Short mmCIF file of C-alpha atoms in Angstrom, two decimals:
data_model
loop_
_atom_site.label_atom_id
_atom_site.label_comp_id
_atom_site.label_asym_id
_atom_site.label_seq_id
_atom_site.Cartn_x
_atom_site.Cartn_y
_atom_site.Cartn_z
CA MET G 1 84.57 126.81 123.12
CA GLU G 2 82.22 128.39 125.73
CA TRP G 3 78.65 127.41 125.24
CA ARG G 4 76.46 130.61 125.73
CA HIS G 5 73.11 129.33 124.47
CA LYS G 6 70.22 128.40 126.85
CA ASP G 7 68.16 126.40 124.50
CA LEU G 8 67.80 125.32 120.86
CA ILE G 9 64.53 126.97 120.15
CA SER G 10 66.11 129.38 117.68
CA LEU G 11 69.38 129.59 115.85
CA GLU G 12 69.23 133.33 115.71
CA GLY G 13 72.43 134.79 117.06
CA TRP G 14 74.51 131.64 116.55
CA THR G 15 77.87 131.99 114.93
CA ARG G 16 79.13 129.76 112.14
CA GLU G 17 81.62 128.27 114.59
CA GLU G 18 78.92 127.47 117.08
CA LEU G 19 76.72 125.74 114.65
CA HIS G 20 79.59 123.74 113.31
CA PHE G 21 80.54 122.73 116.88
CA PHE G 22 76.96 121.66 117.57
CA LEU G 23 76.70 119.52 114.40
CA GLU G 24 80.10 117.86 115.15
CA GLN G 25 78.73 116.95 118.64
CA ALA G 26 75.55 115.51 117.12
CA ASP G 27 77.58 113.39 114.71
CA TYR G 28 79.67 112.12 117.68
CA MET G 29 76.48 111.28 119.67
CA GLU G 30 74.93 109.44 116.60
CA GLU G 31 78.07 107.26 116.48
CA LEU G 32 77.81 106.78 120.20
CA MET G 33 74.21 105.54 119.91
CA ASN G 34 75.20 103.03 117.26
CA ARG G 35 77.76 101.29 119.47
CA PRO G 36 76.94 98.19 121.46
CA ILE G 37 78.08 99.96 124.68
CA LYS G 38 76.34 103.39 124.74
CA LYS G 39 78.41 105.09 127.40
CA VAL G 40 81.18 107.43 126.67
CA PRO G 41 84.58 106.20 128.03
CA ALA G 42 84.46 108.77 130.91
CA LEU G 43 81.20 107.33 132.23
CA ARG G 44 82.08 103.58 132.02
CA GLY G 45 81.79 101.92 135.39
CA LYS G 46 79.53 104.56 136.86
#
């Protein structure tokens, strides 16, 4: 999905799919922050 939003000040103009994608990403980041190692696998060692 191509991200076309500049900021999160307003949800006006967002599609249902974009909102769903954003909430899925938020869930993933919450899980990541609860891990003992807080880096995503692609960033480990950097």
